[in-house]
């Protein structure tokens, strides 16, 4: 099992993730980690429709995802992990799995917050969680599309606040 990218994207699997990221990363499996999506059949159907036919899709709640990652359950796959928000990442970390690097690609706090990048607007709570997780060893980057330069998200946050 090789994790080729971990991305926070509030839209989960959509055209950009499915077509551009999955093919650029040569991912053989997309794992969506989201407690809500893992329980919502309508959302699961939509995610399956958005996923390229050449890529396997697995939708897991955070606790189940940690079990699968620790096994490791997908030994021959190149895995692209997508989750909706920082709270999911915090839960995964608290359950004992720490990703070395996480790309915050698309996260827009609709209730204000601080505009960090064109596609990233964070609340004070999200910033505090990111800093806490960064202190526990997770490197945060931001990159909307693979052709865009990957930038250090902590540096961007520190420039804005």
Tab-separated table of N, CA and C in Angstrom:
chain	number	residue	atom	x	y	z
A	1	UNK	N	0.851	-1.185	0.000
A	1	UNK	CA	0.000	0.000	0.000
A	1	UNK	C	0.888	1.237	0.000
A	2	UNK	N	0.605	2.106	-0.946
A	2	UNK	CA	1.335	3.360	-1.023
A	2	UNK	C	0.312	4.499	-1.045
A	3	UNK	N	0.408	5.389	-0.063
A	3	UNK	CA	-0.468	6.562	-0.043
A	3	UNK	C	0.231	7.643	-0.847
A	4	UNK	N	-0.365	8.012	-1.978
A	4	UNK	CA	0.283	8.952	-2.892
A	4	UNK	C	-0.115	10.397	-2.640
A	5	UNK	N	-1.225	10.616	-1.927
A	5	UNK	CA	-1.640	11.974	-1.577
A	5	UNK	C	-2.762	11.892	-0.560
A	6	UNK	N	-2.767	12.838	0.358
A	6	UNK	CA	-3.866	12.999	1.312
A	6	UNK	C	-4.355	14.423	1.125
A	7	UNK	N	-5.636	14.560	0.801
A	7	UNK	CA	-6.183	15.869	0.436
A	7	UNK	C	-7.421	16.182	1.254
A	8	UNK	N	-7.487	17.411	1.719
A	8	UNK	CA	-8.722	17.906	2.318
A	8	UNK	C	-9.409	18.748	1.259
A	9	UNK	N	-10.603	18.318	0.901
A	9	UNK	CA	-11.383	18.996	-0.129
A	9	UNK	C	-12.850	18.839	0.250
A	10	UNK	N	-13.492	19.951	0.573
A	10	UNK	CA	-14.863	19.868	1.063
A	10	UNK	C	-15.827	19.272	0.042
A	11	UNK	N	-15.413	19.199	-1.210
A	11	UNK	CA	-16.274	18.625	-2.252
A	11	UNK	C	-16.052	17.127	-2.426
A	12	UNK	N	-15.058	16.576	-1.714
A	12	UNK	CA	-14.698	15.153	-1.799
A	12	UNK	C	-14.320	14.785	-3.225
A	13	UNK	N	-15.045	13.865	-3.858
A	13	UNK	CA	-14.702	13.442	-5.222
A	13	UNK	C	-15.544	14.241	-6.202
A	14	UNK	N	-14.869	14.982	-7.057
A	14	UNK	CA	-15.512	15.786	-8.103
A	14	UNK	C	-14.576	15.743	-9.304
A	15	UNK	N	-14.909	16.434	-10.357
A	15	UNK	CA	-14.150	16.315	-11.612
A	15	UNK	C	-12.655	16.558	-11.423
A	16	UNK	N	-12.294	17.609	-10.676
A	16	UNK	CA	-10.886	17.944	-10.485
A	16	UNK	C	-10.144	16.823	-9.754
A	17	UNK	N	-10.744	16.328	-8.685
A	17	UNK	CA	-10.120	15.239	-7.921
A	17	UNK	C	-10.092	13.968	-8.759
A	18	UNK	N	-11.216	13.644	-9.346
A	18	UNK	CA	-11.341	12.374	-10.065
A	18	UNK	C	-10.458	12.336	-11.306
A	19	UNK	N	-10.592	13.322	-12.152
A	19	UNK	CA	-9.889	13.276	-13.427
A	19	UNK	C	-8.435	13.724	-13.312
A	20	UNK	N	-8.216	14.896	-12.748
A	20	UNK	CA	-6.880	15.478	-12.768
A	20	UNK	C	-5.965	14.852	-11.720
A	21	UNK	N	-6.383	14.892	-10.452
A	21	UNK	CA	-5.516	14.383	-9.395
A	21	UNK	C	-5.289	12.871	-9.506
A	22	UNK	N	-6.351	12.113	-9.638
A	22	UNK	CA	-6.217	10.652	-9.663
A	22	UNK	C	-5.303	10.203	-10.799
A	23	UNK	N	-5.442	10.806	-11.980
A	23	UNK	CA	-4.600	10.383	-13.102
A	23	UNK	C	-3.169	10.874	-12.929
A	24	UNK	N	-2.973	12.094	-12.458
A	24	UNK	CA	-1.617	12.611	-12.250
A	24	UNK	C	-0.866	11.769	-11.221
A	25	UNK	N	-1.572	11.365	-10.174
A	25	UNK	CA	-0.960	10.559	-9.113
A	25	UNK	C	-0.859	9.076	-9.481
A	26	UNK	N	-1.495	8.705	-10.599
A	26	UNK	CA	-1.583	7.303	-11.004
A	26	UNK	C	-2.178	6.455	-9.872
A	27	UNK	N	-3.220	7.001	-9.251
A	27	UNK	CA	-3.882	6.316	-8.136
A	27	UNK	C	-4.710	5.149	-8.648
A	28	UNK	N	-4.649	4.050	-7.930
A	28	UNK	CA	-5.493	2.903	-8.286
A	28	UNK	C	-6.726	2.834	-7.378
A	29	UNK	N	-6.691	3.583	-6.263
A	29	UNK	CA	-7.836	3.600	-5.346
A	29	UNK	C	-7.953	4.986	-4.714
A	30	UNK	N	-9.185	5.492	-4.682
A	30	UNK	CA	-9.498	6.702	-3.915
A	30	UNK	C	-10.226	6.245	-2.664
A	31	UNK	N	-9.734	6.683	-1.517
A	31	UNK	CA	-10.440	6.419	-0.265
A	31	UNK	C	-11.001	7.729	0.243
A	32	UNK	N	-12.327	7.782	0.323
A	32	UNK	CA	-13.003	8.931	0.918
A	32	UNK	C	-13.197	8.598	2.388
A	33	UNK	N	-12.664	9.455	3.252
A	33	UNK	CA	-12.836	9.268	4.691
A	33	UNK	C	-13.785	10.359	5.167
A	34	UNK	N	-15.011	9.949	5.483
A	34	UNK	CA	-16.021	10.915	5.910
A	34	UNK	C	-17.130	10.167	6.633
A	35	UNK	N	-17.340	10.493	7.893
A	35	UNK	CA	-18.365	9.802	8.680
A	35	UNK	C	-19.747	9.955	8.050
A	36	UNK	N	-20.057	11.153	7.558
A	36	UNK	CA	-21.367	11.383	6.946
A	36	UNK	C	-21.568	10.594	5.668
A	37	UNK	N	-20.597	10.673	4.763
A	37	UNK	CA	-20.712	9.971	3.476
A	37	UNK	C	-20.775	8.462	3.669
A	38	UNK	N	-20.103	7.957	4.703
A	38	UNK	CA	-20.098	6.508	4.922
A	38	UNK	C	-21.486	6.000	5.327
A	39	UNK	N	-22.361	6.889	5.766
A	39	UNK	CA	-23.712	6.515	6.194
A	39	UNK	C	-24.807	6.969	5.220
A	40	UNK	N	-24.440	7.701	4.183
A	40	UNK	CA	-25.423	8.335	3.293
A	40	UNK	C	-25.380	7.689	1.904
A	41	UNK	N	-26.375	6.847	1.614
A	41	UNK	CA	-26.391	6.120	0.338
A	41	UNK	C	-26.463	7.039	-0.866
A	42	UNK	N	-27.193	8.137	-0.765
A	42	UNK	CA	-27.309	9.072	-1.889
A	42	UNK	C	-25.940	9.683	-2.196
A	43	UNK	N	-25.244	10.091	-1.153
A	43	UNK	CA	-23.915	10.667	-1.345
A	43	UNK	C	-22.941	9.618	-1.894
A	44	UNK	N	-23.077	8.369	-1.468
A	44	UNK	CA	-22.214	7.298	-1.974
A	44	UNK	C	-22.418	7.090	-3.466
A	45	UNK	N	-23.658	7.138	-3.915
A	45	UNK	CA	-23.954	6.982	-5.346
A	45	UNK	C	-23.321	8.132	-6.123
A	46	UNK	N	-23.455	9.353	-5.612
A	46	UNK	CA	-22.869	10.515	-6.292
A	46	UNK	C	-21.352	10.407	-6.364
A	47	UNK	N	-20.723	9.961	-5.287
A	47	UNK	CA	-19.271	9.803	-5.276
A	47	UNK	C	-18.833	8.732	-6.269
A	48	UNK	N	-19.583	7.634	-6.342
A	48	UNK	CA	-19.250	6.560	-7.292
A	48	UNK	C	-19.369	7.049	-8.732
A	49	UNK	N	-20.382	7.885	-8.987
A	49	UNK	CA	-20.565	8.421	-10.338
A	49	UNK	C	-19.409	9.346	-10.718
A	50	UNK	N	-18.860	10.070	-9.752
A	50	UNK	CA	-17.768	11.014	-10.026
A	50	UNK	C	-16.415	10.330	-10.171
A	51	UNK	N	-16.299	9.137	-9.638
A	51	UNK	CA	-15.018	8.419	-9.641
A	51	UNK	C	-14.746	7.797	-11.008
A	52	UNK	N	-13.530	7.944	-11.528
A	52	UNK	CA	-13.214	7.311	-12.814
A	52	UNK	C	-13.393	5.791	-12.727
A	53	UNK	N	-13.835	5.205	-13.801
A	53	UNK	CA	-14.094	3.758	-13.827
A	53	UNK	C	-12.817	2.940	-13.626
A	54	UNK	N	-11.667	3.547	-13.925
A	54	UNK	CA	-10.396	2.837	-13.806
A	54	UNK	C	-9.827	2.865	-12.383
A	55	UNK	N	-10.506	3.592	-11.476
A	55	UNK	CA	-10.026	3.750	-10.104
A	55	UNK	C	-11.057	3.164	-9.141
A	56	UNK	N	-10.573	2.349	-8.201
A	56	UNK	CA	-11.478	1.795	-7.182
A	56	UNK	C	-11.813	2.891	-6.174
A	57	UNK	N	-13.031	2.839	-5.643
A	57	UNK	CA	-13.473	3.829	-4.660
A	57	UNK	C	-13.886	3.113	-3.382
A	58	UNK	N	-13.373	3.602	-2.262
A	58	UNK	CA	-13.747	3.088	-0.952
A	58	UNK	C	-14.192	4.278	-0.116
A	59	UNK	N	-15.343	4.154	0.541
A	59	UNK	CA	-15.876	5.225	1.379
A	59	UNK	C	-15.952	4.694	2.802
A	60	UNK	N	-15.223	5.331	3.707
A	60	UNK	CA	-15.109	4.824	5.071
A	60	UNK	C	-15.323	5.918	6.117
A	61	UNK	N	-15.892	5.538	7.249
A	61	UNK	CA	-15.917	6.406	8.418
A	61	UNK	C	-14.494	6.474	8.965
A	62	UNK	N	-14.187	7.499	9.728
A	62	UNK	CA	-12.819	7.710	10.221
A	62	UNK	C	-12.286	6.520	11.008
A	63	UNK	N	-13.080	5.962	11.902
A	63	UNK	CA	-12.583	4.853	12.726
A	63	UNK	C	-12.263	3.619	11.874
A	64	UNK	N	-13.114	3.331	10.912
A	64	UNK	CA	-12.899	2.180	10.014
A	64	UNK	C	-11.680	2.432	9.110
A	65	UNK	N	-11.512	3.681	8.675
A	65	UNK	CA	-10.374	4.021	7.822
A	65	UNK	C	-9.057	3.768	8.559
A	66	UNK	N	-9.000	4.154	9.826
A	66	UNK	CA	-7.784	3.929	10.606
A	66	UNK	C	-7.485	2.438	10.700
A	67	UNK	N	-8.510	1.624	10.939
A	67	UNK	CA	-8.317	0.163	10.981
A	67	UNK	C	-7.717	-0.336	9.665
A	68	UNK	N	-8.305	0.104	8.550
A	68	UNK	CA	-7.861	-0.350	7.226
A	68	UNK	C	-6.435	0.124	6.914
A	69	UNK	N	-6.109	1.354	7.318
A	69	UNK	CA	-4.778	1.884	7.049
A	69	UNK	C	-3.715	1.186	7.891
A	70	UNK	N	-4.060	0.829	9.108
A	70	UNK	CA	-3.103	0.162	9.987
A	70	UNK	C	-2.874	-1.299	9.599
A	71	UNK	N	-3.836	-1.934	8.907
A	71	UNK	CA	-3.699	-3.371	8.579
A	71	UNK	C	-2.470	-3.683	7.727
A	72	UNK	N	-2.062	-3.140	6.678
A	72	UNK	CA	-2.771	-2.324	5.700
A	72	UNK	C	-3.651	-3.192	4.794
A	73	UNK	N	-4.837	-2.696	4.521
A	73	UNK	CA	-5.852	-3.486	3.830
A	73	UNK	C	-5.713	-3.511	2.300
A	74	UNK	N	-4.995	-2.565	1.737
A	74	UNK	CA	-4.928	-2.466	0.274
A	74	UNK	C	-3.461	-2.534	-0.170
A	75	UNK	N	-2.831	-3.702	-0.034
A	75	UNK	CA	-1.376	-3.803	-0.216
A	75	UNK	C	-0.865	-3.437	-1.602
A	76	UNK	N	-1.647	-3.646	-2.638
A	76	UNK	CA	-1.153	-3.415	-3.994
A	76	UNK	C	-1.609	-2.095	-4.601
A	77	UNK	N	-2.286	-1.264	-3.810
A	77	UNK	CA	-2.870	-0.038	-4.362
A	77	UNK	C	-2.024	1.205	-4.112
A	78	UNK	N	-2.123	2.106	-5.076
A	78	UNK	CA	-1.630	3.483	-4.915
A	78	UNK	C	-2.863	4.281	-4.482
A	79	UNK	N	-2.832	4.768	-3.258
A	79	UNK	CA	-4.038	5.308	-2.634
A	79	UNK	C	-4.008	6.828	-2.558
A	80	UNK	N	-5.100	7.409	-3.008
A	80	UNK	CA	-5.337	8.842	-2.913
A	80	UNK	C	-6.455	9.012	-1.882
A	81	UNK	N	-6.156	9.653	-0.769
A	81	UNK	CA	-7.135	9.827	0.303
A	81	UNK	C	-7.722	11.227	0.236
A	82	UNK	N	-9.056	11.288	0.332
A	82	UNK	CA	-9.749	12.573	0.321
A	82	UNK	C	-10.674	12.626	1.536
A	83	UNK	N	-10.622	13.742	2.247
A	83	UNK	CA	-11.561	13.958	3.355
A	83	UNK	C	-12.100	15.376	3.270
A	84	UNK	N	-13.259	15.573	3.907
A	84	UNK	CA	-13.975	16.835	3.767
A	84	UNK	C	-13.402	17.963	4.609
A	85	UNK	N	-12.871	17.652	5.785
A	85	UNK	CA	-12.452	18.751	6.643
A	85	UNK	C	-11.383	18.396	7.652
A	86	UNK	N	-10.925	19.417	8.338
A	86	UNK	CA	-9.863	19.307	9.335
A	86	UNK	C	-10.304	18.445	10.520
A	87	UNK	N	-11.589	18.520	10.892
A	87	UNK	CA	-12.067	17.732	12.038
A	87	UNK	C	-11.922	16.234	11.781
A	88	UNK	N	-12.124	15.811	10.549
A	88	UNK	CA	-11.932	14.397	10.206
A	88	UNK	C	-10.463	14.016	10.385
A	89	UNK	N	-9.567	14.873	9.924
A	89	UNK	CA	-8.140	14.616	10.086
A	89	UNK	C	-7.781	14.545	11.576
A	90	UNK	N	-8.333	15.426	12.375
A	90	UNK	CA	-8.084	15.421	13.826
A	90	UNK	C	-8.544	14.095	14.442
A	91	UNK	N	-9.718	13.616	14.008
A	91	UNK	CA	-10.246	12.356	14.526
A	91	UNK	C	-9.328	11.188	14.154
A	92	UNK	N	-8.882	11.148	12.907
A	92	UNK	CA	-7.992	10.083	12.442
A	92	UNK	C	-6.700	10.084	13.264
A	93	UNK	N	-6.166	11.271	13.488
A	93	UNK	CA	-4.935	11.414	14.269
A	93	UNK	C	-5.147	10.932	15.705
A	94	UNK	N	-6.278	11.308	16.292
A	94	UNK	CA	-6.552	10.898	17.678
A	94	UNK	C	-6.771	9.389	17.792
A	95	UNK	N	-7.145	8.751	16.679
A	95	UNK	CA	-7.325	7.291	16.659
A	95	UNK	C	-6.017	6.550	16.390
A	96	UNK	N	-4.931	7.295	16.198
A	96	UNK	CA	-3.635	6.652	16.117
A	96	UNK	C	-2.981	6.571	14.748
A	97	UNK	N	-3.523	7.262	13.747
A	97	UNK	CA	-2.876	7.241	12.435
A	97	UNK	C	-2.486	8.668	12.072
A	98	UNK	N	-1.208	8.886	11.810
A	98	UNK	CA	-0.735	10.231	11.467
A	98	UNK	C	-0.185	10.223	10.043
A	99	UNK	N	-0.786	11.042	9.205
A	99	UNK	CA	-0.287	11.210	7.841
A	99	UNK	C	0.900	12.178	7.899
A	100	UNK	N	1.982	11.885	7.193
A	100	UNK	CA	3.123	12.794	7.240
A	100	UNK	C	2.837	14.150	6.592
A	101	UNK	N	2.003	14.141	5.530
A	101	UNK	CA	1.711	15.382	4.810
A	101	UNK	C	0.258	15.391	4.360
A	102	UNK	N	-0.372	16.552	4.479
A	102	UNK	CA	-1.762	16.714	4.063
A	102	UNK	C	-1.863	17.972	3.210
A	103	UNK	N	-2.512	17.816	2.054
A	103	UNK	CA	-2.740	18.925	1.134
A	103	UNK	C	-4.139	19.492	1.376
A	104	UNK	N	-4.211	20.755	1.762
A	104	UNK	CA	-5.503	21.428	1.897
A	104	UNK	C	-5.774	22.094	0.560
A	105	UNK	N	-6.677	21.472	-0.211
A	105	UNK	CA	-6.900	21.915	-1.575
A	105	UNK	C	-8.078	22.839	-1.749
A	106	UNK	N	-9.180	22.508	-1.090
A	106	UNK	CA	-10.377	23.320	-1.268
A	106	UNK	C	-11.167	23.275	0.027
A	107	UNK	N	-11.158	24.385	0.731
A	107	UNK	CA	-11.840	24.468	2.009
A	107	UNK	C	-12.263	25.914	2.193
A	108	UNK	N	-13.554	26.171	2.106
A	108	UNK	CA	-14.050	27.539	2.189
A	108	UNK	C	-15.056	27.682	3.310
A	109	UNK	N	-14.616	28.277	4.402
A	109	UNK	CA	-15.508	28.549	5.520
A	109	UNK	C	-16.473	29.645	5.084
A	110	UNK	N	-17.730	29.294	4.940
A	110	UNK	CA	-18.733	30.236	4.426
A	110	UNK	C	-19.075	31.352	5.425
A	111	UNK	N	-18.813	31.109	6.711
A	111	UNK	CA	-19.183	32.077	7.745
A	111	UNK	C	-18.036	33.024	8.071
A	112	UNK	N	-17.316	33.467	7.102
A	112	UNK	CA	-16.232	34.397	7.374
A	112	UNK	C	-14.896	33.705	7.351
A	113	UNK	N	-14.102	33.950	8.376
A	113	UNK	CA	-12.785	33.355	8.418
A	113	UNK	C	-11.776	34.188	7.659
A	114	UNK	N	-10.603	33.621	7.475
A	114	UNK	CA	-9.505	34.322	6.830
A	114	UNK	C	-9.207	33.661	5.491
A	115	UNK	N	-9.165	34.473	4.436
A	115	UNK	CA	-8.834	33.973	3.102
A	115	UNK	C	-7.337	33.706	3.054
A	116	UNK	N	-6.958	32.438	2.965
A	116	UNK	CA	-5.547	32.051	2.946
A	116	UNK	C	-5.052	31.951	1.503
A	117	UNK	N	-5.864	31.352	0.661
A	117	UNK	CA	-5.621	31.227	-0.777
A	117	UNK	C	-6.966	31.346	-1.474
A	118	UNK	N	-6.924	31.385	-2.791
A	118	UNK	CA	-8.178	31.509	-3.556
A	118	UNK	C	-9.180	30.425	-3.156
A	119	UNK	N	-8.709	29.219	-2.911
A	119	UNK	CA	-9.605	28.104	-2.622
A	119	UNK	C	-9.613	27.704	-1.150
A	120	UNK	N	-8.952	28.491	-0.304
A	120	UNK	CA	-8.862	28.132	1.112
A	120	UNK	C	-9.207	29.343	1.982
A	121	UNK	N	-10.317	29.235	2.691
A	121	UNK	CA	-10.742	30.239	3.673
A	121	UNK	C	-10.994	29.483	4.965
A	122	UNK	N	-10.269	29.853	6.020
A	122	UNK	CA	-10.301	29.091	7.257
A	122	UNK	C	-10.856	29.897	8.426
A	123	UNK	N	-11.603	29.206	9.272
A	123	UNK	CA	-12.093	29.813	10.513
A	123	UNK	C	-10.967	29.778	11.544
A	124	UNK	N	-11.146	30.519	12.634
A	124	UNK	CA	-10.166	30.494	13.729
A	124	UNK	C	-10.029	29.079	14.274
A	125	UNK	N	-11.150	28.348	14.373
A	125	UNK	CA	-11.120	26.972	14.883
A	125	UNK	C	-10.306	26.057	13.962
A	126	UNK	N	-10.512	26.211	12.648
A	126	UNK	CA	-9.765	25.393	11.688
A	126	UNK	C	-8.265	25.706	11.753
A	127	UNK	N	-7.934	26.981	11.878
A	127	UNK	CA	-6.527	27.376	11.972
A	127	UNK	C	-5.897	26.781	13.228
A	128	UNK	N	-6.612	26.836	14.346
A	128	UNK	CA	-6.101	26.273	15.597
A	128	UNK	C	-5.870	24.763	15.459
A	129	UNK	N	-6.811	24.056	14.809
A	129	UNK	CA	-6.654	22.612	14.598
A	129	UNK	C	-5.462	22.305	13.692
A	130	UNK	N	-5.308	23.071	12.629
A	130	UNK	CA	-4.189	22.868	11.709
A	130	UNK	C	-2.864	23.063	12.447
A	131	UNK	N	-2.786	24.113	13.250
A	131	UNK	CA	-1.542	24.366	13.997
A	131	UNK	C	-1.279	23.253	15.011
A	132	UNK	N	-2.328	22.798	15.677
A	132	UNK	CA	-2.182	21.697	16.644
A	132	UNK	C	-1.686	20.435	15.947
A	133	UNK	N	-2.299	20.098	14.814
A	133	UNK	CA	-1.904	18.906	14.071
A	133	UNK	C	-0.498	19.048	13.485
A	134	UNK	N	-0.155	20.261	13.063
A	134	UNK	CA	1.191	20.520	12.569
A	134	UNK	C	2.213	20.289	13.686
A	135	UNK	N	1.883	20.703	14.888
A	135	UNK	CA	2.780	20.494	16.030
A	135	UNK	C	2.927	19.011	16.374
A	136	UNK	N	1.941	18.198	15.972
A	136	UNK	CA	2.034	16.754	16.229
A	136	UNK	C	2.775	16.020	15.105
A	137	UNK	N	3.263	16.764	14.116
A	137	UNK	CA	4.105	16.152	13.095
A	137	UNK	C	3.553	16.130	11.683
A	138	UNK	N	2.368	16.653	11.458
A	138	UNK	CA	1.798	16.656	10.106
A	138	UNK	C	2.236	17.922	9.378
A	139	UNK	N	2.800	17.742	8.183
A	139	UNK	CA	3.167	18.869	7.331
A	139	UNK	C	1.929	19.247	6.501
A	140	UNK	N	1.577	20.523	6.494
A	140	UNK	CA	0.426	20.983	5.717
A	140	UNK	C	0.886	21.778	4.512
A	141	UNK	N	0.348	21.391	3.351
A	141	UNK	CA	0.603	22.124	2.124
A	141	UNK	C	-0.734	22.554	1.535
A	142	UNK	N	-0.652	23.400	0.532
A	142	UNK	CA	-1.850	23.758	-0.212
A	142	UNK	C	-1.501	23.746	-1.690
A	143	UNK	N	-2.355	23.065	-2.446
A	143	UNK	CA	-2.151	22.921	-3.886
A	143	UNK	C	-3.510	22.584	-4.485
A	144	UNK	N	-4.069	23.500	-5.250
A	144	UNK	CA	-5.402	23.281	-5.813
A	144	UNK	C	-5.375	22.217	-6.902
A	145	UNK	N	-4.433	22.328	-7.823
A	145	UNK	CA	-4.293	21.365	-8.923
A	145	UNK	C	-2.834	20.914	-8.997
A	146	UNK	N	-2.582	19.748	-9.577
A	146	UNK	CA	-1.210	19.219	-9.597
A	146	UNK	C	-0.194	20.112	-10.309
A	147	UNK	N	-0.648	20.922	-11.262
A	147	UNK	CA	0.290	21.776	-12.006
A	147	UNK	C	0.667	23.038	-11.221
A	148	UNK	N	-0.075	23.312	-10.168
A	148	UNK	CA	0.202	24.479	-9.327
A	148	UNK	C	1.311	24.133	-8.334
A	149	UNK	N	2.118	25.115	-7.972
A	149	UNK	CA	3.188	24.887	-7.002
A	149	UNK	C	2.593	24.543	-5.634
A	150	UNK	N	3.189	23.569	-4.982
A	150	UNK	CA	2.789	23.186	-3.632
A	150	UNK	C	3.409	24.195	-2.664
A	151	UNK	N	2.594	24.795	-1.797
A	151	UNK	CA	3.108	25.779	-0.854
A	151	UNK	C	2.846	25.338	0.588
A	152	UNK	N	3.666	25.819	1.499
A	152	UNK	CA	3.544	25.492	2.911
A	152	UNK	C	2.359	26.265	3.493
A	153	UNK	N	1.331	25.556	3.940
A	153	UNK	CA	0.119	26.194	4.442
A	153	UNK	C	0.368	26.945	5.747
A	154	UNK	N	1.223	26.428	6.600
A	154	UNK	CA	1.515	27.095	7.876
A	154	UNK	C	2.146	28.461	7.622
A	155	UNK	N	3.059	28.537	6.651
A	155	UNK	CA	3.659	29.821	6.298
A	155	UNK	C	2.592	30.800	5.810
A	156	UNK	N	1.672	30.320	4.975
A	156	UNK	CA	0.598	31.187	4.471
A	156	UNK	C	-0.289	31.688	5.611
A	157	UNK	N	-0.623	30.805	6.531
A	157	UNK	CA	-1.453	31.201	7.680
A	157	UNK	C	-0.728	32.250	8.498
A	158	UNK	N	0.550	32.021	8.767
A	158	UNK	CA	1.306	32.966	9.585
A	158	UNK	C	1.444	34.328	8.914
A	159	UNK	N	1.466	34.377	7.581
A	159	UNK	CA	1.511	35.643	6.850
A	159	UNK	C	0.201	36.407	6.987
A	160	UNK	N	-0.912	35.669	7.123
A	160	UNK	CA	-2.247	36.303	7.125
A	160	UNK	C	-2.713	36.727	8.513
A	161	UNK	N	-2.151	36.110	9.548
A	161	UNK	CA	-2.642	36.465	10.895
A	161	UNK	C	-1.552	37.096	11.752
